[in-house]
mmCIF file of C-alpha atoms in Angstrom:
data_model
loop_
_atom_site.group_PDB
_atom_site.id
_atom_site.type_symbol
_atom_site.label_atom_id
_atom_site.label_comp_id
_atom_site.label_asym_id
_atom_site.label_seq_id
_atom_site.Cartn_x
_atom_site.Cartn_y
_atom_site.Cartn_z
ATOM 1 C CA MET A 1 26.151 24.021 -5.393
ATOM 2 C CA PHE A 2 26.199 19.979 -5.384
ATOM 3 C CA ASP A 3 27.502 17.038 -4.395
ATOM 4 C CA LEU A 4 29.560 14.571 -6.567
ATOM 5 C CA VAL A 5 27.507 10.897 -6.815
ATOM 6 C CA TYR A 6 28.785 9.133 -9.297
ATOM 7 C CA GLN A 7 31.203 9.190 -12.424
ATOM 8 C CA HIS A 8 30.861 6.980 -15.287
ATOM 9 C CA THR A 9 33.105 7.761 -18.952
ATOM 10 C CA ASP A 10 30.319 9.626 -20.270
ATOM 11 C CA PHE A 11 28.154 10.938 -17.691
ATOM 12 C CA LEU A 12 27.758 12.145 -13.728
ATOM 13 C CA ILE A 13 25.101 11.993 -11.388
ATOM 14 C CA ILE A 14 25.468 14.804 -8.424
ATOM 15 C CA ASN A 15 22.464 15.983 -6.056
ATOM 16 C CA LYS A 16 22.207 19.140 -5.920
ATOM 17 C CA HIS A 17 21.532 21.142 -3.316
ATOM 18 C CA PRO A 18 18.319 23.343 -2.857
ATOM 19 C CA GLY A 19 17.977 27.142 -4.104
ATOM 20 C CA ILE A 20 20.692 26.342 -7.399
ATOM 21 C CA SER A 21 19.143 27.548 -10.926
ATOM 22 C CA VAL A 22 20.182 24.941 -13.402
ATOM 23 C CA HIS A 23 18.772 26.799 -16.031
ATOM 24 C CA LYS A 24 20.751 29.462 -18.043
ATOM 25 C CA ASP A 25 21.482 33.310 -16.679
ATOM 26 C CA ASP A 26 22.444 35.110 -19.211
ATOM 27 C CA ASN A 27 24.597 32.269 -21.238
ATOM 28 C CA ASP A 28 25.886 31.747 -18.360
ATOM 29 C CA GLN A 29 25.532 28.081 -15.750
ATOM 30 C CA PRO A 30 27.558 28.338 -13.091
ATOM 31 C CA LEU A 31 26.227 25.049 -11.775
ATOM 32 C CA LEU A 32 27.626 22.897 -14.637
ATOM 33 C CA ALA A 33 30.492 25.450 -14.666
ATOM 34 C CA ALA A 34 31.094 24.521 -10.635
ATOM 35 C CA VAL A 35 30.855 20.978 -11.484
ATOM 36 C CA ALA A 36 33.094 20.595 -14.716
ATOM 37 C CA GLU A 37 35.536 22.977 -12.451
ATOM 38 C CA GLN A 38 35.688 19.452 -10.846
ATOM 39 C CA THR A 39 35.530 17.053 -12.881
ATOM 40 C CA GLY A 40 38.200 18.789 -15.400
ATOM 41 C CA ASP A 41 35.434 18.567 -17.468
ATOM 42 C CA GLU A 42 35.858 20.520 -20.740
ATOM 43 C CA LYS A 43 32.118 20.797 -21.374
ATOM 44 C CA LEU A 44 28.753 19.622 -19.272
ATOM 45 C CA TYR A 45 25.747 18.822 -20.929
ATOM 46 C CA LEU A 46 22.176 18.922 -19.044
ATOM 47 C CA ILE A 47 19.974 16.470 -19.910
ATOM 48 C CA HIS A 48 17.194 16.762 -17.916
ATOM 49 C CA ARG A 49 16.190 19.881 -15.354
ATOM 50 C CA LEU A 50 15.117 20.296 -11.254
ATOM 51 C CA ASP A 51 13.516 23.083 -10.231
ATOM 52 C CA LYS A 52 15.458 26.122 -8.207
ATOM 53 C CA MET A 53 13.994 25.148 -4.936
ATOM 54 C CA THR A 54 14.342 20.753 -5.418
ATOM 55 C CA SER A 55 17.001 19.732 -4.864
ATOM 56 C CA GLY A 56 19.036 15.867 -5.670
ATOM 57 C CA LEU A 57 19.671 13.775 -8.648
ATOM 58 C CA LEU A 58 21.005 15.285 -11.304
ATOM 59 C CA LEU A 59 22.491 13.549 -14.534
ATOM 60 C CA LEU A 60 24.778 15.327 -17.163
ATOM 61 C CA GLY A 61 26.265 14.260 -20.237
ATOM 62 C CA ARG A 62 29.877 14.247 -20.595
ATOM 63 C CA ASN A 63 29.884 14.493 -24.549
ATOM 64 C CA LYS A 64 27.931 15.381 -27.484
ATOM 65 C CA THR A 65 26.770 11.758 -28.344
ATOM 66 C CA ALA A 66 26.500 10.128 -24.674
ATOM 67 C CA ALA A 67 24.351 13.429 -24.236
ATOM 68 C CA ALA A 68 21.735 12.346 -27.289
ATOM 69 C CA ALA A 69 21.554 8.450 -26.240
ATOM 70 C CA LEU A 70 20.242 9.979 -22.569
ATOM 71 C CA CYS A 71 18.639 12.925 -23.523
ATOM 72 C CA ALA A 72 16.492 10.227 -26.022
ATOM 73 C CA ASN A 73 16.245 8.437 -22.849
ATOM 74 C CA PHE A 74 14.262 11.061 -21.033
ATOM 75 C CA ALA A 75 12.012 12.048 -24.151
ATOM 76 C CA GLU A 76 11.306 7.845 -25.034
ATOM 77 C CA ARG A 77 10.272 7.732 -21.199
ATOM 78 C CA ARG A 78 12.638 4.967 -20.608
ATOM 79 C CA VAL A 79 13.685 7.037 -17.694
ATOM 80 C CA GLU A 80 12.290 5.832 -14.177
ATOM 81 C CA LYS A 81 11.716 9.030 -11.491
ATOM 82 C CA PHE A 82 11.544 9.519 -8.019
ATOM 83 C CA TYR A 83 10.836 11.949 -6.045
ATOM 84 C CA ILE A 84 10.384 12.759 -1.891
ATOM 85 C CA ALA A 85 8.755 15.787 -0.517
ATOM 86 C CA ILE A 86 7.099 17.295 2.942
ATOM 87 C CA SER A 87 3.458 18.239 2.729
ATOM 88 C CA THR A 88 2.158 20.253 5.137
ATOM 89 C CA LYS A 89 -1.848 19.216 4.800
ATOM 90 C CA LYS A 90 -2.812 15.738 4.689
ATOM 91 C CA PRO A 91 -4.109 15.149 1.094
ATOM 92 C CA LYS A 92 -7.684 13.875 0.091
ATOM 93 C CA LYS A 93 -7.089 10.395 -0.871
ATOM 94 C CA LYS A 94 -3.492 8.621 1.082
ATOM 95 C CA GLN A 95 -2.014 6.904 -2.509
ATOM 96 C CA GLY A 96 -3.207 7.112 -5.932
ATOM 97 C CA VAL A 97 -2.670 8.901 -9.385
ATOM 98 C CA VAL A 98 -2.784 12.257 -9.987
ATOM 99 C CA ILE A 99 -3.225 12.969 -14.545
ATOM 100 C CA GLY A 100 -4.608 16.137 -15.919
ATOM 101 C CA ASP A 101 -3.543 18.523 -18.498
ATOM 102 C CA MET A 102 -1.421 21.827 -17.141
ATOM 103 C CA THR A 103 -1.954 25.247 -18.409
ATOM 104 C CA ARG A 104 0.104 28.238 -16.753
ATOM 105 C CA SER A 105 -2.021 30.503 -14.046
ATOM 106 C CA ARG A 106 -1.175 33.402 -12.433
ATOM 107 C CA ARG A 107 2.409 34.597 -12.009
ATOM 108 C CA SER A 108 4.660 32.047 -12.786
ATOM 109 C CA SER A 109 2.682 29.300 -11.796
ATOM 110 C CA TRP A 110 0.653 26.218 -13.403
ATOM 111 C CA LYS A 111 -2.260 24.314 -12.619
ATOM 112 C CA LEU A 112 -4.019 21.077 -13.024
ATOM 113 C CA GLU A 113 -7.077 21.261 -15.606
ATOM 114 C CA THR A 114 -9.689 18.125 -15.456
ATOM 115 C CA THR A 115 -9.231 17.563 -19.688
ATOM 116 C CA LYS A 116 -6.507 14.863 -20.496
ATOM 117 C CA VAL A 117 -5.805 15.929 -23.872
ATOM 118 C CA ASN A 118 -1.294 16.324 -22.532
ATOM 119 C CA PRO A 119 -1.674 15.291 -19.601
ATOM 120 C CA ALA A 120 0.627 15.355 -16.670
ATOM 121 C CA ILE A 121 0.716 11.760 -15.205
ATOM 122 C CA THR A 122 1.999 11.442 -10.877
ATOM 123 C CA GLN A 123 1.643 8.516 -8.946
ATOM 124 C CA PHE A 124 2.472 8.764 -5.579
ATOM 125 C CA PHE A 125 2.164 7.131 -1.863
ATOM 126 C CA SER A 126 2.156 9.245 1.695
ATOM 127 C CA THR A 127 2.426 8.646 4.966
ATOM 128 C CA ALA A 128 2.761 10.188 8.445
ATOM 129 C CA GLY A 129 5.220 12.917 8.771
ATOM 130 C CA GLY A 130 4.944 13.498 12.440
ATOM 131 C CA GLU A 131 2.934 17.164 12.996
ATOM 132 C CA GLY A 132 0.270 16.848 11.039
ATOM 133 C CA ARG A 133 2.295 17.039 7.540
ATOM 134 C CA ARG A 134 2.202 14.234 5.787
ATOM 135 C CA ILE A 135 5.938 12.855 3.333
ATOM 136 C CA PHE A 136 5.169 11.249 -0.357
ATOM 137 C CA LEU A 137 6.989 9.144 -2.618
ATOM 138 C CA CYS A 138 6.105 10.275 -5.875
ATOM 139 C CA LYS A 139 7.490 8.892 -9.779
ATOM 140 C CA PRO A 140 6.069 10.914 -12.143
ATOM 141 C CA HIS A 141 5.536 9.182 -15.554
ATOM 142 C CA THR A 142 5.824 12.851 -17.431
ATOM 143 C CA GLY A 143 8.169 15.993 -17.472
ATOM 144 C CA LYS A 144 6.220 18.898 -16.858
ATOM 145 C CA THR A 145 7.374 22.104 -15.521
ATOM 146 C CA HIS A 146 5.816 21.800 -11.664
ATOM 147 C CA GLN A 147 4.447 19.026 -12.558
ATOM 148 C CA ILE A 148 5.159 17.037 -8.501
ATOM 149 C CA ARG A 149 4.377 20.749 -7.031
ATOM 150 C CA VAL A 150 0.723 20.959 -8.921
ATOM 151 C CA ALA A 151 0.155 17.029 -8.470
ATOM 152 C CA LEU A 152 0.207 17.626 -4.808
ATOM 153 C CA ARG A 153 -1.584 20.812 -4.534
ATOM 154 C CA SER A 154 -4.117 19.458 -6.590
ATOM 155 C CA VAL A 155 -4.596 16.435 -3.914
ATOM 156 C CA GLY A 156 -4.664 19.445 -0.782
ATOM 157 C CA SER A 157 -1.120 18.833 0.137
ATOM 158 C CA GLY A 158 1.128 21.529 -1.385
ATOM 159 C CA ILE A 159 4.878 20.729 -0.063
ATOM 160 C CA THR A 160 5.891 22.722 3.237
ATOM 161 C CA GLY A 161 8.307 25.425 1.840
ATOM 162 C CA ASP A 162 7.203 25.194 -1.885
ATOM 163 C CA ASP A 163 6.248 29.635 -2.146
ATOM 164 C CA ILE A 164 4.410 29.589 -4.859
ATOM 165 C CA TYR A 165 2.304 25.960 -4.267
ATOM 166 C CA GLY A 166 2.644 25.602 -0.456
ATOM 167 C CA ASN A 167 0.381 26.702 3.147
ATOM 168 C CA GLU A 168 3.804 27.354 5.327
ATOM 169 C CA ALA A 169 7.271 28.999 5.895
ATOM 170 C CA ALA A 170 10.426 26.520 6.182
ATOM 171 C CA ASP A 171 13.983 26.519 5.509
ATOM 172 C CA ARG A 172 13.671 25.216 1.955
ATOM 173 C CA GLY A 173 11.031 23.372 -0.274
ATOM 174 C CA TYR A 174 10.724 20.204 0.882
ATOM 175 C CA LEU A 175 11.307 18.502 -2.931
ATOM 176 C CA HIS A 176 14.349 15.976 -3.628
ATOM 177 C CA ALA A 177 14.961 14.182 -6.482
ATOM 178 C CA TYR A 178 15.594 10.678 -4.178
ATOM 179 C CA GLY A 179 15.806 7.760 -7.490
ATOM 180 C CA LEU A 180 17.092 8.002 -11.131
ATOM 181 C CA ARG A 181 16.463 4.635 -13.222
ATOM 182 C CA PHE A 182 18.170 4.349 -16.531
ATOM 183 C CA PRO A 183 18.936 2.289 -19.404
ATOM 184 C CA TYR A 184 22.449 3.067 -20.533
ATOM 185 C CA GLN A 185 24.719 0.757 -23.249
ATOM 186 C CA GLY A 186 22.873 -2.630 -22.468
ATOM 187 C CA GLU A 187 22.922 -1.943 -18.222
ATOM 188 C CA LEU A 188 20.349 -0.291 -15.947
ATOM 189 C CA GLN A 189 21.580 2.095 -13.986
ATOM 190 C CA GLN A 190 20.023 2.992 -10.815
ATOM 191 C CA PHE A 191 20.662 5.532 -8.634
ATOM 192 C CA LEU A 192 19.673 6.722 -4.747
ATOM 193 C CA CYS A 193 20.249 9.965 -2.861
ATOM 194 C CA LEU A 194 19.020 10.598 0.315
ATOM 195 C CA PRO A 195 18.355 14.922 1.364
ATOM 196 C CA THR A 196 21.103 16.217 2.884
ATOM 197 C CA ILE A 197 19.791 19.531 3.445
ATOM 198 C CA GLY A 198 16.856 20.511 5.584
ATOM 199 C CA GLU A 199 15.789 19.453 9.024
ATOM 200 C CA LEU A 200 12.784 18.179 7.808
ATOM 201 C CA TRP A 201 13.960 15.350 6.627
ATOM 202 C CA SER A 202 15.962 14.030 9.633
ATOM 203 C CA THR A 203 12.710 13.642 11.819
ATOM 204 C CA ALA A 204 11.563 9.802 13.147
ATOM 205 C CA GLU A 205 8.762 10.291 10.740
ATOM 206 C CA ALA A 206 11.044 10.593 7.474
ATOM 207 C CA GLU A 207 13.827 8.843 8.487
ATOM 208 C CA LEU A 208 11.311 5.649 8.542
ATOM 209 C CA ALA A 209 9.827 6.794 5.233
ATOM 210 C CA LEU A 210 13.287 6.293 3.439
ATOM 211 C CA THR A 211 13.707 2.919 5.056
ATOM 212 C CA LYS A 212 10.676 1.540 3.831
ATOM 213 C CA TRP A 213 11.394 3.249 0.384
ATOM 214 C CA GLN A 214 14.681 1.917 0.171
ATOM 215 C CA GLN A 215 14.313 0.140 -3.537
ATOM 216 C CA PRO A 216 10.949 2.444 -5.066
ATOM 217 C CA TRP A 217 11.362 0.448 -8.475
ATOM 218 C CA MET A 218 10.249 -2.332 -6.661
ATOM 219 C CA LEU A 219 7.290 -1.034 -4.998
ATOM 220 C CA SER A 220 3.738 -2.070 -6.128
ATOM 221 C CA TRP A 221 2.365 0.910 -7.291
ATOM 222 C CA PRO A 222 -0.963 2.965 -7.909
ATOM 223 C CA VAL A 223 -1.994 1.027 -11.272
ATOM 224 C CA LEU A 224 -2.196 3.762 -14.008
ATOM 225 C CA ALA A 225 -5.920 2.531 -15.513
ATOM 226 C CA ASN A 226 -5.770 5.983 -18.000
ATOM 227 C CA LYS A 227 -1.508 5.784 -19.419
ATOM 228 C CA LYS A 228 -1.777 5.595 -22.855
#
């Protein structure tokens, strides 16, 4: 279900595997229970969420005080998040910013609107992924449901293996929470986690992209001209 990446006195960082839900099911959270069993924690607190198909870095609080402080970081947008994705089709633009309100669409899907009342904001780069695919590095500035999946779909590049917004079936949905950076008790915490599950991550193109993106927080990201 997960790999343990880092243990702090007040929080844990795990690499959640794809296909594992972080949401409660009948008041039970199997993922948190499995982590707590391994680390010996009596109770763990979910600080943020990842979609079931998404793998990668997930932050868990180890006590109520730490959880409140970490949640405040997210609420105040002091957390930098970086995701990598593989898409089936070339995007309308190779890099840029996707900004727009998100509204409910059919079934459990969302769609991007042209309005910007309370918009989802996502910066992205992309590079060739081999066999016509594209590899993306994304930096969301908001935490909307399905935000990156909808953003990439809106530029014509549905994520490979995404059964809602994608264009191609695969052995998994190719979205991975790659990097996290946030302040805690006066120190800047930063973590990177390479994807370990999924055959398309091991292509030469994917490995080259990840070599270029080893310090995503240091890159010159597309300008957020409309950011409030």
